Coordinates of C-alpha atoms and ligand atoms in Angstrom, one line a residue:
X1 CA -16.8 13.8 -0.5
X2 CA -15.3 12.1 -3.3
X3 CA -11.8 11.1 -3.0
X4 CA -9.9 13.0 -5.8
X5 CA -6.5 11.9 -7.2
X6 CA -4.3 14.6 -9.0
X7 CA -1.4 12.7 -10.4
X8 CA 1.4 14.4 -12.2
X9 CA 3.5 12.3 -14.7
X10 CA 5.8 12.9 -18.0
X11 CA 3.3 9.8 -18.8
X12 CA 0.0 10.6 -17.9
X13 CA -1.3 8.3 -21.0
X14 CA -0.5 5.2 -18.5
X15 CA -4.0 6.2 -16.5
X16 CA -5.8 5.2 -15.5
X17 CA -4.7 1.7 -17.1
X18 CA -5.3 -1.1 -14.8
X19 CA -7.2 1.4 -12.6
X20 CA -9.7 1.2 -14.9
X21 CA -10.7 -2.4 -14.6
X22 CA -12.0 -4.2 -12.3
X23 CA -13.0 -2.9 -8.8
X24 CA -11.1 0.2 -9.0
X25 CA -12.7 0.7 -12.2
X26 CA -16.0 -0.1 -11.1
X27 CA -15.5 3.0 -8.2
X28 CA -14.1 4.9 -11.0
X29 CA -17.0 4.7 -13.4
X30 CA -19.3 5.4 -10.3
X31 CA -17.6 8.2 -9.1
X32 CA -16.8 6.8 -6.3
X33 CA -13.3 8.4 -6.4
X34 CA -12.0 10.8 -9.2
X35 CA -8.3 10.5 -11.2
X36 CA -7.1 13.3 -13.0
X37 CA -3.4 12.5 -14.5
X38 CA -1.9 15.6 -16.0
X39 CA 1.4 16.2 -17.9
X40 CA 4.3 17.9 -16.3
X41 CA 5.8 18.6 -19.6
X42 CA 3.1 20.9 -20.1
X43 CA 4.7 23.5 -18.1
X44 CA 8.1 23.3 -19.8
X45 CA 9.3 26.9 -20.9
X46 CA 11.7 25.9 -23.7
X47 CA 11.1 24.7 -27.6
X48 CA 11.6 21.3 -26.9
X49 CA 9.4 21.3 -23.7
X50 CA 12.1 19.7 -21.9
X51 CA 11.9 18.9 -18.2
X52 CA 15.3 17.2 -17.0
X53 CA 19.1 18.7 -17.0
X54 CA 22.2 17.6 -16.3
X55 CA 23.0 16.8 -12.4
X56 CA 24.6 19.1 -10.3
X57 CA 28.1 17.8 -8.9
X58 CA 28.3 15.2 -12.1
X59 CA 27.0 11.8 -12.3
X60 CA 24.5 9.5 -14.6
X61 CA 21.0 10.6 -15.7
X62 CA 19.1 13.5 -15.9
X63 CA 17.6 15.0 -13.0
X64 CA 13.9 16.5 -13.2
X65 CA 13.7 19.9 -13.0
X66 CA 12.2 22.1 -9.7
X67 CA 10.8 24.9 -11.7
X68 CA 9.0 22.6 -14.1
X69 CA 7.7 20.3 -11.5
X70 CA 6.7 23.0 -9.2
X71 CA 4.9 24.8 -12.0
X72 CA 2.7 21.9 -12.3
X73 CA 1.9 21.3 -8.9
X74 CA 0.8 25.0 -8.5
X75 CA -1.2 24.6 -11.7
X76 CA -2.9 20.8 -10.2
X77 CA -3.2 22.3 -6.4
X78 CA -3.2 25.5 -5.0
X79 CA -1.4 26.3 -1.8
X80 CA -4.6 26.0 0.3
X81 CA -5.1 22.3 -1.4
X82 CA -5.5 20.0 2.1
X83 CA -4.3 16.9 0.0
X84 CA -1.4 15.1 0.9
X85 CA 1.5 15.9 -1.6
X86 CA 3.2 12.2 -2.3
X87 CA 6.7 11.8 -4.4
X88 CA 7.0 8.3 -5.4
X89 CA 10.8 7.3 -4.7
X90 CA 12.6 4.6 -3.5
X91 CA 14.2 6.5 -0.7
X92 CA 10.9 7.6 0.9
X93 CA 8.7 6.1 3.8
X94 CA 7.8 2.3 2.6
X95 CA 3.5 2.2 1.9
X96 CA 1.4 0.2 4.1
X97 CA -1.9 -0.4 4.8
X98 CA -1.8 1.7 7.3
X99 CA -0.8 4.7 4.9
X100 CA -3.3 3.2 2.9
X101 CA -6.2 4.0 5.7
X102 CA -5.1 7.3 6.3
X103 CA -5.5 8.5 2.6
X104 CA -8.4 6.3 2.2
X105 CA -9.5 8.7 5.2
X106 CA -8.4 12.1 3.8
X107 CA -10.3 14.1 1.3
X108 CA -7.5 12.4 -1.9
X109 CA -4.1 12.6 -2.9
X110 CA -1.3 14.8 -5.2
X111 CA 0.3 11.9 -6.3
X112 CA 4.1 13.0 -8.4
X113 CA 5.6 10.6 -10.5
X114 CA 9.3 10.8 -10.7
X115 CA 11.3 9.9 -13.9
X116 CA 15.3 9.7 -14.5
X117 CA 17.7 9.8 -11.4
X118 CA 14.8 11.7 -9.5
X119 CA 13.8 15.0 -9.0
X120 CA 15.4 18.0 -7.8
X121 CA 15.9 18.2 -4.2
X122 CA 14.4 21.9 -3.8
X123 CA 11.0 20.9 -4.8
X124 CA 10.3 18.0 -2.7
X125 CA 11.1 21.1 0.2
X126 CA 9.3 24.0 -1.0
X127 CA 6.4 22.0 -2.1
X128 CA 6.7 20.1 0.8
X129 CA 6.5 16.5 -1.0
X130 CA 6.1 13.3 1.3
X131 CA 8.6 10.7 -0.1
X132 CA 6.5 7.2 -0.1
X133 CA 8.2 3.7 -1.9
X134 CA 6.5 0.7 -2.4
X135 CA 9.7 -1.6 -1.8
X136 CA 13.3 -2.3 -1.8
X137 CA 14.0 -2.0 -5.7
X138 CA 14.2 0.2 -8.8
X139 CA 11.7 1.0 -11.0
X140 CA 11.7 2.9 -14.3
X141 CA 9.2 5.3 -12.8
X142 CA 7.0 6.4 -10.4
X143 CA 3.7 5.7 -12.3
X144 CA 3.4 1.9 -11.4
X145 CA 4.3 3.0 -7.7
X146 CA 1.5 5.6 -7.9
X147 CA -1.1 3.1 -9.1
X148 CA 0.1 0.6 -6.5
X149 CA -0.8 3.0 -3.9
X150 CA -4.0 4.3 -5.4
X151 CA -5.5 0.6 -5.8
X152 CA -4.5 -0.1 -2.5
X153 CA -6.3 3.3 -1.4
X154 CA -9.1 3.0 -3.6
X155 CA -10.7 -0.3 -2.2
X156 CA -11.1 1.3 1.0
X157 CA -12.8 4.1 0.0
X158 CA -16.9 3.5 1.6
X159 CA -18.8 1.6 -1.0
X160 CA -16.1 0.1 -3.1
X161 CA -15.8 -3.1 -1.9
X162 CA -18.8 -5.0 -1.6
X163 CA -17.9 -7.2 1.1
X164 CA -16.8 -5.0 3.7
X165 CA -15.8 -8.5 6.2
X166 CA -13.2 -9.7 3.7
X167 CA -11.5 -6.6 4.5
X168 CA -11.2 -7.4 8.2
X169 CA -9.5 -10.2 8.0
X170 CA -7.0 -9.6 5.4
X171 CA -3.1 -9.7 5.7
X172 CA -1.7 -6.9 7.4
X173 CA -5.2 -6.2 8.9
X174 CA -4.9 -8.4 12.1
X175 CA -1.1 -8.1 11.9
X176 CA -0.5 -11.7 10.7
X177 CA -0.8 -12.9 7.4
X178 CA -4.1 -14.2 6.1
X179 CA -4.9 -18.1 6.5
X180 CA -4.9 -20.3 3.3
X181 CA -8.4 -20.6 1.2
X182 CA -10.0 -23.6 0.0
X183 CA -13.2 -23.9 -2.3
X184 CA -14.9 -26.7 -4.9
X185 CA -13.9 -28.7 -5.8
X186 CA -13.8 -30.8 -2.7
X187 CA -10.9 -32.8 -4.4
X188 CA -8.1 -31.4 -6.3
X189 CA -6.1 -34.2 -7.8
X190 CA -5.2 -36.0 -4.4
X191 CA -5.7 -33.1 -2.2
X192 CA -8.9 -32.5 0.0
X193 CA -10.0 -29.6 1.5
X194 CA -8.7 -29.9 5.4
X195 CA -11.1 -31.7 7.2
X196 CA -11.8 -28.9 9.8
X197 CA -13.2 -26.4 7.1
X198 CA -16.1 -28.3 5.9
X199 CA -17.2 -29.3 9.4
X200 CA -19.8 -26.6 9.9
X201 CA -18.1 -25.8 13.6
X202 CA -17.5 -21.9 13.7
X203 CA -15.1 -21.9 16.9
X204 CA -13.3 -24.9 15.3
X205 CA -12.7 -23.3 11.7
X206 CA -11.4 -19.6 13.5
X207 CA -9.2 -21.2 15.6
X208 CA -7.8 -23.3 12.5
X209 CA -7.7 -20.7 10.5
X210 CA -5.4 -18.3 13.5
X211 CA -3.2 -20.9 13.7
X212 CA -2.2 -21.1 10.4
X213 CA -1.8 -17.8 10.1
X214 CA 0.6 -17.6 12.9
X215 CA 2.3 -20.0 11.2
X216 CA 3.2 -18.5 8.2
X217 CA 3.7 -15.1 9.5
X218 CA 6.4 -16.6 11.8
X219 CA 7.9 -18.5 8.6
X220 CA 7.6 -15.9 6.2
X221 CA 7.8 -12.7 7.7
X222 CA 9.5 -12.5 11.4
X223 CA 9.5 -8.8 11.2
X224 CA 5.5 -8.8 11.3
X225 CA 5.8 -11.8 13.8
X226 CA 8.1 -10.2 16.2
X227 CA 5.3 -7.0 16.2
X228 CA 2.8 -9.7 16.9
X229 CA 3.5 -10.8 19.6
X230 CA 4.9 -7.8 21.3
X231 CA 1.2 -6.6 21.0
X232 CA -0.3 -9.8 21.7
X233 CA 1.9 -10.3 25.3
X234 CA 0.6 -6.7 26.1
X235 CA -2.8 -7.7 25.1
X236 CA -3.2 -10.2 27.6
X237 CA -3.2 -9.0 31.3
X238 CA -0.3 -10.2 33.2
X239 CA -0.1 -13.9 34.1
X240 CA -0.8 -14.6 38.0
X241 CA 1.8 -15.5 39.6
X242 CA 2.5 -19.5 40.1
X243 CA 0.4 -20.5 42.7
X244 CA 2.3 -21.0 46.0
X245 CA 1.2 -24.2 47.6
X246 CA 4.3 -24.4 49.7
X247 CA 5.9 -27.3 47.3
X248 CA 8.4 -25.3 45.2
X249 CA 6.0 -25.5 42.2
X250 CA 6.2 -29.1 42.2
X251 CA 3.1 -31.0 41.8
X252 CA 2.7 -34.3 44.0
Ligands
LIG1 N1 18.1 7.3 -8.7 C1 17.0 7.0 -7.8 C2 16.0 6.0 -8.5 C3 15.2 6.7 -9.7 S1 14.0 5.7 -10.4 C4 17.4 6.3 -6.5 O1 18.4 5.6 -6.6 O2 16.8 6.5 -5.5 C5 13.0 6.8 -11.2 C6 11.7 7.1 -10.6 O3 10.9 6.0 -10.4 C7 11.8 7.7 -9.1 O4 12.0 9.1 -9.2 C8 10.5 7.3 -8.5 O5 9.5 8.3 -8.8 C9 10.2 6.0 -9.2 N2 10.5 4.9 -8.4 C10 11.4 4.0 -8.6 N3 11.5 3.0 -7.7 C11 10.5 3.3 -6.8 C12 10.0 2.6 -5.6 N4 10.5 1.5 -5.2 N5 8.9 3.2 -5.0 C13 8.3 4.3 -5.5 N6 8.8 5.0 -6.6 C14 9.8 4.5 -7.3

């Protein structure tokens, strides 16, 4: 089954735009997952076809309508749909990889787009829409946040990514952040490759290559660190205690 992406936008023009190059591209062009981007203005009753009004209670912006919006999700999905029904917004659940799995998993995604202030609170409940952000910031619209997620989706999908190891190892994957990468040439201005790397010993280069990860995951991102080792210490089975040799611990 073909992972099939309905996404609705007041910009559907943008897609699939970078997901057309490259690996997602690739998929695209081999069906190995479908995009359909549709127009939300399209179901807009009035003569101007607008979408947005005024918000209720007062305020900035325009707000996107429920009627509108609901219109075009009945029109993209029907009730019985199984796909996940995502609104891009800065106030939802932040993405991760692990998100990214369990759509990769699922049979596709409605993905919404949100414009203005946001959309009306009314339709997020009756259509029962899953509030996702990608970060702690604003952007213009939810159309970059929706290709975020589907590249990050798409290159799991079976059969897109050629080299299914690289995947394994990857930041986020293990927990830690991925170790640095070195290839020719051997010397870049004064800097060598490390040493350990082009010494053909397996044990040697994993080890290396752990270690450095743990490094900059501590450095960079205590949060995924903390996580680590919480998992790590319940990993290992407990220690034994100190063995008692009747010397208080003390070794002659
Ligand atoms: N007033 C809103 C921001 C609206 S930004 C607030 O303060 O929460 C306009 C649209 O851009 C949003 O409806 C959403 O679809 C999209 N968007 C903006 N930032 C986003 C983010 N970090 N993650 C996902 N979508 C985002």
């Amino acid at each position: 089954m073909t992972f099939a992406a309905t996404v609705l936008s007041l910009y559907p023009e943008m897609f699939p735009g970078p997901l057309g190059a490259s690996l997602a591209g690739r998929a695209l062009d081999k069906s190995l997952w479908a995009l359909d981007a549709r127009q939300i203005r399209d179901h807009a009753h009035d003569r101007h076809r607008s979408v947005d009004d005024t918000p209720a209670g007062g305020g900035a912006g325009m707000v996107l309508r429920a009627d509108i919006l609901a219109a075009a999700i009945d029109a993209a999905a029907p009730a019985d749909d199984p796909r996940p029904r995502l609104l891009m917004s800065p106030r939802g659940r932040p993405f991760t990889q692990r998100m990214a799995h369990d759509l990769a998993d699922g049979p596709g995604a409605i993905i919404v787009c949100g414009r203005f202030e946001g959309v009306d609170q009314r339709v997020i409940e009756a259509r029962n829409l899953q509030e996702v952000s990608i970060g702690d910031y604003i952007l213009s619209g939810g159309e970059l946040a929706a290709m975020v997620v589907l590249d990050a989706v798409v290159r799991l999908i079976p059969g897109v990514m050629g080299n299914i190891e690289s995947g394994k190892t990857e930041s986020f994957e293990t927990g830690l952040l991925e170790h640095p990468h070195y290839t020719r040439p051997q010397m870049f201005e004064d800097r060598a490759i490390p040493d350990v790397l082009t010494s053909g010993d397996h044990a040697r280069i994993a080890a290396w290559r752990l270690e450095q990860a743990k490094r900059l995951t501590q450095d960079r991102r205590p949060d995924l660190w903390e996580r680590y080792e919480g998992k790590e210490a319940a990993r290992k089975p407990a220690r034994n205690p100190p063995p008692s040799d009747g010397q208080n611990g003390k070794t002659a």
